[in-house]
Amino acid sequence: MKELFDISSLECSKRVTKRYSTSFSLAIKLLAPKIQNDIYAIYGFVRYADEIVDTFHEYNQVELLDEFEADLHKAITRKISLNPILNAFQDVVIRYDMMDLVNPFFKSMRMDLVKKEYLTQAEYEEYIFGSADVVGLMCLLVFVNGDRKRYDELKHNAMKLGSAFQKVNFLRDMKHDFETLGRIYFPNVNLSTLNNEDKKDIVAEIEADFRSALIGIKNLPKESRLGVFIAYKYYLSLLHKIKKTRSEEIMNKRIRVADFNKLFIIGKSYVKFQLDAI
């Protein structure tokens, strides 16, 4: 029975999520059970693509990414893949008709393999759209159960949330991205001489994204609102910590939110959710 294979495929996606991101795993657990597996499937797929372009430097990354994309297309055509991550994801792509979001994602992944610096705002926004915004939109389709009218209403806010998450990641991982991967994502910013004024401008841009994102979160279906709100609060907390950190420190260490603070965020968010105060 393929049903058993599909269940084991989802278990693989769930395990990948837990292994790579405890924060997202906690947030997903607070979504309604009926949508958790679809989000695990999306995260597992995105995580594996990220691994190809960010980690596998001793291998032919272009070839690996090409094969990963080709295997996904085969999986969608056949409605099955022996790669459990792709098997779980193809089912989500087909059910929610989201292939138009997958293509720009791969485009941004390829940009990571060939592009080291984003000199213009247009390039920067194109990369963020494909690497983060479309992931937010994939999740939104799940959250609204494929309701395209509601999707269109919340699309802008979901993209802003994806952008905010990605930009916070850029700030958090700046040292690694610059020194190890040689990447500079923020246009017109010299990371060798990053100053507090540059950081202040970047933070202000992200705060604007978060404000727009919150509007959308408040209008999500109740079964997805709490999990998304907790992810939002976690990243907002991380941004506030970065905001208080001097620019030279950001280039010397990876900023983190302590586990105790993560638990506090979850508890406080849950109370707000119960009081309908999100």
PDB file of C-alpha atoms in Angstrom:
ATOM      1  CA  MET A   1       0.000   0.000   0.000  1.00  0.00           C
ATOM      2  CA  LYS A   2       1.323   3.409  -0.978  1.00  0.00           C
ATOM      3  CA  GLU A   3      -0.389   4.869   2.072  1.00  0.00           C
ATOM      4  CA  LEU A   4       2.246   3.318   4.325  1.00  0.00           C
ATOM      5  CA  PHE A   5       5.028   4.711   2.126  1.00  0.00           C
ATOM      6  CA  ASP A   6       3.429   8.162   2.233  1.00  0.00           C
ATOM      7  CA  ILE A   7       3.230   8.026   6.024  1.00  0.00           C
ATOM      8  CA  SER A   8       6.894   7.061   6.284  1.00  0.00           C
ATOM      9  CA  SER A   9       7.770   9.884   3.836  1.00  0.00           C
ATOM     10  CA  LEU A  10       6.057  12.420   6.068  1.00  0.00           C
ATOM     11  CA  GLU A  11       7.889  10.992   9.060  1.00  0.00           C
ATOM     12  CA  CYS A  12      11.155  11.736   7.246  1.00  0.00           C
ATOM     13  CA  SER A  13      10.097  15.332   6.596  1.00  0.00           C
ATOM     14  CA  LYS A  14       9.090  15.694  10.227  1.00  0.00           C
ATOM     15  CA  ARG A  15      12.430  14.311  11.416  1.00  0.00           C
ATOM     16  CA  VAL A  16      14.338  16.680   9.107  1.00  0.00           C
ATOM     17  CA  THR A  17      12.398  19.633  10.514  1.00  0.00           C
ATOM     18  CA  LYS A  18      13.119  18.634  14.098  1.00  0.00           C
ATOM     19  CA  ARG A  19      16.790  18.035  13.379  1.00  0.00           C
ATOM     20  CA  TYR A  20      17.387  21.346  11.638  1.00  0.00           C
ATOM     21  CA  SER A  21      15.092  23.745  13.493  1.00  0.00           C
ATOM     22  CA  THR A  22      13.756  23.243  17.002  1.00  0.00           C
ATOM     23  CA  SER A  23      12.048  26.649  16.810  1.00  0.00           C
ATOM     24  CA  PHE A  24      10.025  25.844  13.691  1.00  0.00           C
ATOM     25  CA  SER A  25       9.266  22.374  15.035  1.00  0.00           C
ATOM     26  CA  LEU A  26       7.694  23.897  18.133  1.00  0.00           C
ATOM     27  CA  ALA A  27       5.694  26.357  16.037  1.00  0.00           C
ATOM     28  CA  ILE A  28       4.430  23.603  13.729  1.00  0.00           C
ATOM     29  CA  LYS A  29       3.252  21.541  16.696  1.00  0.00           C
ATOM     30  CA  LEU A  30       0.930  24.414  17.603  1.00  0.00           C
ATOM     31  CA  LEU A  31      -0.797  24.329  14.240  1.00  0.00           C
ATOM     32  CA  ALA A  32      -3.963  22.283  13.867  1.00  0.00           C
ATOM     33  CA  PRO A  33      -3.049  18.590  13.430  1.00  0.00           C
ATOM     34  CA  LYS A  34      -4.689  18.447  10.001  1.00  0.00           C
ATOM     35  CA  ILE A  35      -2.205  20.957   8.510  1.00  0.00           C
ATOM     36  CA  GLN A  36       0.985  20.000  10.354  1.00  0.00           C
ATOM     37  CA  ASN A  37       2.084  17.310   7.897  1.00  0.00           C
ATOM     38  CA  ASP A  38       1.799  19.629   4.905  1.00  0.00           C
ATOM     39  CA  ILE A  39       4.027  22.206   6.594  1.00  0.00           C
ATOM     40  CA  TYR A  40       6.544  19.509   7.547  1.00  0.00           C
ATOM     41  CA  ALA A  41       6.600  18.440   3.891  1.00  0.00           C
ATOM     42  CA  ILE A  42       7.275  22.007   2.740  1.00  0.00           C
ATOM     43  CA  TYR A  43      10.006  22.574   5.320  1.00  0.00           C
ATOM     44  CA  GLY A  44      11.748  19.268   4.526  1.00  0.00           C
ATOM     45  CA  PHE A  45      11.879  20.137   0.832  1.00  0.00           C
ATOM     46  CA  VAL A  46      13.166  23.678   1.432  1.00  0.00           C
ATOM     47  CA  ARG A  47      15.729  22.464   3.965  1.00  0.00           C
ATOM     48  CA  TYR A  48      17.234  19.923   1.568  1.00  0.00           C
ATOM     49  CA  ALA A  49      17.530  22.512  -1.202  1.00  0.00           C
ATOM     50  CA  ASP A  50      19.230  24.902   1.240  1.00  0.00           C
ATOM     51  CA  GLU A  51      21.661  22.148   2.233  1.00  0.00           C
ATOM     52  CA  ILE A  52      22.690  21.636  -1.384  1.00  0.00           C
ATOM     53  CA  VAL A  53      23.603  25.294  -1.945  1.00  0.00           C
ATOM     54  CA  ASP A  54      24.919  26.135   1.538  1.00  0.00           C
ATOM     55  CA  THR A  55      26.725  23.036   2.721  1.00  0.00           C
ATOM     56  CA  PHE A  56      27.782  20.502   0.093  1.00  0.00           C
ATOM     57  CA  HIS A  57      30.823  22.443  -1.136  1.00  0.00           C
ATOM     58  CA  GLU A  58      32.921  19.326  -1.737  1.00  0.00           C
ATOM     59  CA  TYR A  59      30.369  18.070  -4.276  1.00  0.00           C
ATOM     60  CA  ASN A  60      29.099  19.359  -7.611  1.00  0.00           C
ATOM     61  CA  GLN A  61      26.337  21.559  -6.189  1.00  0.00           C
ATOM     62  CA  VAL A  62      24.986  22.631  -9.579  1.00  0.00           C
ATOM     63  CA  GLU A  63      24.572  19.013 -10.601  1.00  0.00           C
ATOM     64  CA  LEU A  64      22.955  18.095  -7.284  1.00  0.00           C
ATOM     65  CA  LEU A  65      20.472  20.977  -7.481  1.00  0.00           C
ATOM     66  CA  ASP A  66      19.635  20.172 -11.121  1.00  0.00           C
ATOM     67  CA  GLU A  67      18.962  16.548 -10.169  1.00  0.00           C
ATOM     68  CA  PHE A  68      16.889  17.555  -7.146  1.00  0.00           C
ATOM     69  CA  GLU A  69      14.696  19.789  -9.319  1.00  0.00           C
ATOM     70  CA  ALA A  70      14.424  17.187 -12.102  1.00  0.00           C
ATOM     71  CA  ASP A  71      13.462  14.534  -9.548  1.00  0.00           C
ATOM     72  CA  LEU A  72      10.744  16.825  -8.191  1.00  0.00           C
ATOM     73  CA  HIS A  73       9.280  17.287 -11.681  1.00  0.00           C
ATOM     74  CA  LYS A  74       9.299  13.516 -12.164  1.00  0.00           C
ATOM     75  CA  ALA A  75       7.635  13.070  -8.793  1.00  0.00           C
ATOM     76  CA  ILE A  76       4.870  15.514  -9.692  1.00  0.00           C
ATOM     77  CA  THR A  77       4.287  13.770 -13.033  1.00  0.00           C
ATOM     78  CA  ARG A  78       4.325  10.286 -11.502  1.00  0.00           C
ATOM     79  CA  LYS A  79       2.744  11.303  -8.170  1.00  0.00           C
ATOM     80  CA  ILE A  80       5.431   9.350  -6.371  1.00  0.00           C
ATOM     81  CA  SER A  81       9.152   9.532  -5.613  1.00  0.00           C
ATOM     82  CA  LEU A  82      11.494   7.094  -3.915  1.00  0.00           C
ATOM     83  CA  ASN A  83      13.059  10.155  -2.282  1.00  0.00           C
ATOM     84  CA  PRO A  84      10.772  10.439   0.762  1.00  0.00           C
ATOM     85  CA  ILE A  85      11.268  14.207   1.068  1.00  0.00           C
ATOM     86  CA  LEU A  86      10.191  14.732  -2.534  1.00  0.00           C
ATOM     87  CA  ASN A  87       7.404  12.175  -2.208  1.00  0.00           C
ATOM     88  CA  ALA A  88       5.898  14.122   0.690  1.00  0.00           C
ATOM     89  CA  PHE A  89       6.341  17.472  -1.045  1.00  0.00           C
ATOM     90  CA  GLN A  90       4.954  16.467  -4.462  1.00  0.00           C
ATOM     91  CA  ASP A  91       1.658  15.569  -2.845  1.00  0.00           C
ATOM     92  CA  VAL A  92       1.404  19.072  -1.325  1.00  0.00           C
ATOM     93  CA  VAL A  93       2.364  20.735  -4.638  1.00  0.00           C
ATOM     94  CA  ILE A  94      -0.339  18.829  -6.511  1.00  0.00           C
ATOM     95  CA  ARG A  95      -3.117  19.272  -3.944  1.00  0.00           C
ATOM     96  CA  TYR A  96      -2.569  23.021  -3.574  1.00  0.00           C
ATOM     97  CA  ASP A  97      -1.499  23.712  -7.187  1.00  0.00           C
ATOM     98  CA  MET A  98       1.648  25.597  -6.148  1.00  0.00           C
ATOM     99  CA  MET A  99       4.096  24.827  -8.965  1.00  0.00           C
ATOM    100  CA  ASP A 100       4.176  28.540  -9.816  1.00  0.00           C
ATOM    101  CA  LEU A 101       5.845  29.061  -6.407  1.00  0.00           C
ATOM    102  CA  VAL A 102       8.358  26.242  -6.804  1.00  0.00           C
ATOM    103  CA  ASN A 103       9.991  27.630  -9.957  1.00  0.00           C
ATOM    104  CA  PRO A 104      11.122  30.984  -8.457  1.00  0.00           C
ATOM    105  CA  PHE A 105      12.383  29.085  -5.411  1.00  0.00           C
ATOM    106  CA  PHE A 106      14.804  27.098  -7.558  1.00  0.00           C
ATOM    107  CA  LYS A 107      15.823  30.278  -9.353  1.00  0.00           C
ATOM    108  CA  SER A 108      16.928  31.839  -6.055  1.00  0.00           C
ATOM    109  CA  MET A 109      18.707  28.650  -5.029  1.00  0.00           C
ATOM    110  CA  ARG A 110      20.719  28.855  -8.240  1.00  0.00           C
ATOM    111  CA  MET A 111      21.524  32.484  -7.489  1.00  0.00           C
ATOM    112  CA  ASP A 112      23.185  31.279  -4.279  1.00  0.00           C
ATOM    113  CA  LEU A 113      25.494  29.084  -6.354  1.00  0.00           C
ATOM    114  CA  VAL A 114      26.674  31.772  -8.756  1.00  0.00           C
ATOM    115  CA  LYS A 115      26.018  35.141  -7.135  1.00  0.00           C
ATOM    116  CA  LYS A 116      28.064  36.415  -4.195  1.00  0.00           C
ATOM    117  CA  GLU A 117      26.922  40.016  -3.959  1.00  0.00           C
ATOM    118  CA  TYR A 118      23.632  41.838  -4.574  1.00  0.00           C
ATOM    119  CA  LEU A 119      24.422  45.285  -5.860  1.00  0.00           C
ATOM    120  CA  THR A 120      20.925  46.558  -6.591  1.00  0.00           C
ATOM    121  CA  GLN A 121      17.649  46.613  -4.691  1.00  0.00           C
ATOM    122  CA  ALA A 122      15.968  44.781  -7.586  1.00  0.00           C
ATOM    123  CA  GLU A 123      18.394  41.843  -7.382  1.00  0.00           C
ATOM    124  CA  TYR A 124      18.057  41.716  -3.613  1.00  0.00           C
ATOM    125  CA  GLU A 125      14.239  41.678  -3.779  1.00  0.00           C
ATOM    126  CA  GLU A 126      14.207  39.040  -6.523  1.00  0.00           C
ATOM    127  CA  TYR A 127      16.386  36.755  -4.423  1.00  0.00           C
ATOM    128  CA  ILE A 128      14.251  37.231  -1.296  1.00  0.00           C
ATOM    129  CA  PHE A 129      11.060  36.609  -3.252  1.00  0.00           C
ATOM    130  CA  GLY A 130      12.277  33.234  -4.481  1.00  0.00           C
ATOM    131  CA  SER A 131      14.098  32.124  -1.353  1.00  0.00           C
ATOM    132  CA  ALA A 132      11.632  33.271   1.311  1.00  0.00           C
ATOM    133  CA  ASP A 133       8.445  34.952   0.109  1.00  0.00           C
ATOM    134  CA  VAL A 134       7.326  31.964  -1.960  1.00  0.00           C
ATOM    135  CA  VAL A 135       7.861  29.662   1.022  1.00  0.00           C
ATOM    136  CA  GLY A 136       5.532  31.888   3.016  1.00  0.00           C
ATOM    137  CA  LEU A 137       3.023  31.683   0.184  1.00  0.00           C
ATOM    138  CA  MET A 138       3.257  27.879   0.053  1.00  0.00           C
ATOM    139  CA  CYS A 139       2.456  27.779   3.757  1.00  0.00           C
ATOM    140  CA  LEU A 140      -0.356  30.305   3.302  1.00  0.00           C
ATOM    141  CA  LEU A 141      -2.043  28.038   0.736  1.00  0.00           C
ATOM    142  CA  VAL A 142      -2.043  25.300   3.360  1.00  0.00           C
ATOM    143  CA  PHE A 143      -3.285  27.620   6.097  1.00  0.00           C
ATOM    144  CA  VAL A 144      -6.287  28.752   4.024  1.00  0.00           C
ATOM    145  CA  ASN A 145      -6.926  25.205   2.751  1.00  0.00           C
ATOM    146  CA  GLY A 146      -6.405  26.236  -0.865  1.00  0.00           C
ATOM    147  CA  ASP A 147      -9.002  29.045  -0.732  1.00  0.00           C
ATOM    148  CA  ARG A 148      -7.625  31.302  -3.478  1.00  0.00           C
ATOM    149  CA  LYS A 149      -9.787  34.279  -2.540  1.00  0.00           C
ATOM    150  CA  ARG A 150      -8.507  34.295   1.021  1.00  0.00           C
ATOM    151  CA  TYR A 151      -4.995  33.560  -0.263  1.00  0.00           C
ATOM    152  CA  ASP A 152      -5.082  36.658  -2.467  1.00  0.00           C
ATOM    153  CA  GLU A 153      -6.285  38.761   0.468  1.00  0.00           C
ATOM    154  CA  LEU A 154      -3.387  37.647   2.698  1.00  0.00           C
ATOM    155  CA  LYS A 155      -0.704  37.200   0.031  1.00  0.00           C
ATOM    156  CA  HIS A 156       1.054  40.544   0.571  1.00  0.00           C
ATOM    157  CA  ASN A 157       1.288  40.058   4.330  1.00  0.00           C
ATOM    158  CA  ALA A 158       2.567  36.481   3.981  1.00  0.00           C
ATOM    159  CA  MET A 159       5.308  37.696   1.648  1.00  0.00           C
ATOM    160  CA  LYS A 160       6.298  40.344   4.175  1.00  0.00           C
ATOM    161  CA  LEU A 161       6.579  37.704   6.883  1.00  0.00           C
ATOM    162  CA  GLY A 162       8.781  35.564   4.643  1.00  0.00           C
ATOM    163  CA  SER A 163      10.931  38.610   3.866  1.00  0.00           C
ATOM    164  CA  ALA A 164      11.250  39.522   7.541  1.00  0.00           C
ATOM    165  CA  PHE A 165      12.334  35.999   8.489  1.00  0.00           C
ATOM    166  CA  GLN A 166      14.908  35.894   5.692  1.00  0.00           C
ATOM    167  CA  LYS A 167      16.376  39.311   6.494  1.00  0.00           C
ATOM    168  CA  VAL A 168      16.688  38.429  10.176  1.00  0.00           C
ATOM    169  CA  ASN A 169      18.518  35.285   9.082  1.00  0.00           C
ATOM    170  CA  PHE A 170      20.836  37.444   6.977  1.00  0.00           C
ATOM    171  CA  LEU A 171      21.701  39.539  10.039  1.00  0.00           C
ATOM    172  CA  ARG A 172      22.027  36.541  12.354  1.00  0.00           C
ATOM    173  CA  ASP A 173      24.217  34.588   9.912  1.00  0.00           C
ATOM    174  CA  MET A 174      26.154  37.559   8.558  1.00  0.00           C
ATOM    175  CA  LYS A 175      29.519  36.323   9.821  1.00  0.00           C
ATOM    176  CA  HIS A 176      29.081  32.850   8.287  1.00  0.00           C
ATOM    177  CA  ASP A 177      27.600  34.126   5.019  1.00  0.00           C
ATOM    178  CA  PHE A 178      30.406  36.651   4.539  1.00  0.00           C
ATOM    179  CA  GLU A 179      33.448  34.773   5.809  1.00  0.00           C
ATOM    180  CA  THR A 180      32.572  31.195   4.830  1.00  0.00           C
ATOM    181  CA  LEU A 181      30.243  31.524   1.838  1.00  0.00           C
ATOM    182  CA  GLY A 182      31.499  34.891   0.591  1.00  0.00           C
ATOM    183  CA  ARG A 183      27.959  36.240   0.222  1.00  0.00           C
ATOM    184  CA  ILE A 184      26.758  39.796   0.746  1.00  0.00           C
ATOM    185  CA  TYR A 185      22.976  40.023   0.557  1.00  0.00           C
ATOM    186  CA  PHE A 186      22.283  43.607   1.638  1.00  0.00           C
ATOM    187  CA  PRO A 187      22.905  46.012  -1.269  1.00  0.00           C
ATOM    188  CA  ASN A 188      25.161  49.031  -0.729  1.00  0.00           C
ATOM    189  CA  VAL A 189      26.440  47.683   2.599  1.00  0.00           C
ATOM    190  CA  ASN A 190      30.144  47.048   3.138  1.00  0.00           C
ATOM    191  CA  LEU A 191      30.284  44.201   5.639  1.00  0.00           C
ATOM    192  CA  SER A 192      33.997  44.735   6.219  1.00  0.00           C
ATOM    193  CA  THR A 193      33.150  48.100   7.732  1.00  0.00           C
ATOM    194  CA  LEU A 194      29.564  47.503   8.874  1.00  0.00           C
ATOM    195  CA  ASN A 195      28.543  50.372  11.125  1.00  0.00           C
ATOM    196  CA  ASN A 196      25.631  50.973  13.471  1.00  0.00           C
ATOM    197  CA  GLU A 197      23.962  53.351  11.010  1.00  0.00           C
ATOM    198  CA  ASP A 198      23.854  50.642   8.309  1.00  0.00           C
ATOM    199  CA  LYS A 199      22.496  48.175  10.835  1.00  0.00           C
ATOM    200  CA  LYS A 200      19.886  50.692  11.998  1.00  0.00           C
ATOM    201  CA  ASP A 201      18.597  51.108   8.416  1.00  0.00           C
ATOM    202  CA  ILE A 202      18.398  47.351   7.879  1.00  0.00           C
ATOM    203  CA  VAL A 203      16.560  46.821  11.178  1.00  0.00           C
ATOM    204  CA  ALA A 204      14.060  49.572  10.318  1.00  0.00           C
ATOM    205  CA  GLU A 205      13.337  47.845   6.997  1.00  0.00           C
ATOM    206  CA  ILE A 206      12.706  44.538   8.763  1.00  0.00           C
ATOM    207  CA  GLU A 207      10.510  46.143  11.419  1.00  0.00           C
ATOM    208  CA  ALA A 208       8.309  47.538   8.640  1.00  0.00           C
ATOM    209  CA  ASP A 209       8.007  44.032   7.175  1.00  0.00           C
ATOM    210  CA  PHE A 210       6.994  42.653  10.572  1.00  0.00           C
ATOM    211  CA  ARG A 211       4.308  45.317  11.035  1.00  0.00           C
ATOM    212  CA  SER A 212       2.726  44.377   7.722  1.00  0.00           C
ATOM    213  CA  ALA A 213       3.069  40.662   8.485  1.00  0.00           C
ATOM    214  CA  LEU A 214       1.203  40.990  11.795  1.00  0.00           C
ATOM    215  CA  ILE A 215      -1.868  42.318  10.002  1.00  0.00           C
ATOM    216  CA  GLY A 216      -1.993  39.107   7.988  1.00  0.00           C
ATOM    217  CA  ILE A 217      -1.378  36.873  11.004  1.00  0.00           C
ATOM    218  CA  LYS A 218      -4.379  38.373  12.793  1.00  0.00           C
ATOM    219  CA  ASN A 219      -6.537  37.380   9.825  1.00  0.00           C
ATOM    220  CA  LEU A 220      -5.317  33.817   9.452  1.00  0.00           C
ATOM    221  CA  PRO A 221      -7.708  30.940  10.171  1.00  0.00           C
ATOM    222  CA  LYS A 222      -7.640  30.098  13.868  1.00  0.00           C
ATOM    223  CA  GLU A 223      -6.114  26.641  13.302  1.00  0.00           C
ATOM    224  CA  SER A 224      -2.902  28.220  11.950  1.00  0.00           C
ATOM    225  CA  ARG A 225      -2.788  31.554  13.776  1.00  0.00           C
ATOM    226  CA  LEU A 226      -1.038  30.471  16.988  1.00  0.00           C
ATOM    227  CA  GLY A 227       1.814  28.576  15.327  1.00  0.00           C
ATOM    228  CA  VAL A 228       2.533  31.414  12.899  1.00  0.00           C
ATOM    229  CA  PHE A 229       2.287  34.021  15.664  1.00  0.00           C
ATOM    230  CA  ILE A 230       4.853  32.141  17.766  1.00  0.00           C
ATOM    231  CA  ALA A 231       7.278  31.957  14.823  1.00  0.00           C
ATOM    232  CA  TYR A 232       6.685  35.702  14.295  1.00  0.00           C
ATOM    233  CA  LYS A 233       7.358  36.483  17.979  1.00  0.00           C
ATOM    234  CA  TYR A 234      10.497  34.348  18.014  1.00  0.00           C
ATOM    235  CA  TYR A 235      11.984  36.145  15.019  1.00  0.00           C
ATOM    236  CA  LEU A 236      10.886  39.514  16.338  1.00  0.00           C
ATOM    237  CA  SER A 237      12.659  38.709  19.615  1.00  0.00           C
ATOM    238  CA  LEU A 238      15.773  37.752  17.656  1.00  0.00           C
ATOM    239  CA  LEU A 239      15.600  41.044  15.761  1.00  0.00           C
ATOM    240  CA  HIS A 240      15.298  43.014  19.023  1.00  0.00           C
ATOM    241  CA  LYS A 241      18.384  41.247  20.343  1.00  0.00           C
ATOM    242  CA  ILE A 242      20.286  42.052  17.144  1.00  0.00           C
ATOM    243  CA  LYS A 243      19.093  45.646  17.379  1.00  0.00           C
ATOM    244  CA  LYS A 244      20.708  45.957  20.814  1.00  0.00           C
ATOM    245  CA  THR A 245      23.964  44.359  19.644  1.00  0.00           C
ATOM    246  CA  ARG A 246      26.760  46.519  18.278  1.00  0.00           C
ATOM    247  CA  SER A 247      27.464  46.040  14.568  1.00  0.00           C
ATOM    248  CA  GLU A 248      31.021  44.780  15.168  1.00  0.00           C
ATOM    249  CA  GLU A 249      29.679  42.074  17.499  1.00  0.00           C
ATOM    250  CA  ILE A 250      27.257  40.858  14.814  1.00  0.00           C
ATOM    251  CA  MET A 251      30.226  40.246  12.541  1.00  0.00           C
ATOM    252  CA  ASN A 252      31.984  38.251  15.240  1.00  0.00           C
ATOM    253  CA  LYS A 253      29.278  35.960  16.585  1.00  0.00           C
ATOM    254  CA  ARG A 254      25.890  34.391  15.797  1.00  0.00           C
ATOM    255  CA  ILE A 255      23.100  35.987  17.802  1.00  0.00           C
ATOM    256  CA  ARG A 256      20.707  33.518  19.435  1.00  0.00           C
ATOM    257  CA  VAL A 257      17.582  33.508  21.578  1.00  0.00           C
ATOM    258  CA  ALA A 258      18.074  31.456  24.754  1.00  0.00           C
ATOM    259  CA  ASP A 259      15.894  28.350  25.188  1.00  0.00           C
ATOM    260  CA  PHE A 260      14.346  29.856  28.330  1.00  0.00           C
ATOM    261  CA  ASN A 261      13.250  32.906  26.331  1.00  0.00           C
ATOM    262  CA  LYS A 262      11.793  30.671  23.614  1.00  0.00           C
ATOM    263  CA  LEU A 263       9.623  28.948  26.221  1.00  0.00           C
ATOM    264  CA  PHE A 264       8.557  32.337  27.584  1.00  0.00           C
ATOM    265  CA  ILE A 265       7.578  33.436  24.069  1.00  0.00           C
ATOM    266  CA  ILE A 266       5.488  30.301  23.603  1.00  0.00           C
ATOM    267  CA  GLY A 267       3.734  30.719  26.949  1.00  0.00           C
ATOM    268  CA  LYS A 268       2.970  34.398  26.489  1.00  0.00           C
ATOM    269  CA  SER A 269       1.798  33.863  22.908  1.00  0.00           C
ATOM    270  CA  TYR A 270      -0.499  31.035  23.992  1.00  0.00           C
ATOM    271  CA  VAL A 271      -2.136  33.242  26.620  1.00  0.00           C
ATOM    272  CA  LYS A 272      -2.695  35.998  24.034  1.00  0.00           C
ATOM    273  CA  PHE A 273      -4.173  33.453  21.649  1.00  0.00           C
ATOM    274  CA  GLN A 274      -6.572  32.141  24.282  1.00  0.00           C
ATOM    275  CA  LEU A 275      -7.677  35.694  25.089  1.00  0.00           C
ATOM    276  CA  ASP A 276      -8.062  36.409  21.374  1.00  0.00           C
ATOM    277  CA  ALA A 277      -5.549  39.226  21.843  1.00  0.00           C
ATOM    278  CA  ILE A 278      -3.172  38.495  18.958  1.00  0.00           C
TER     279      ILE A 278
END
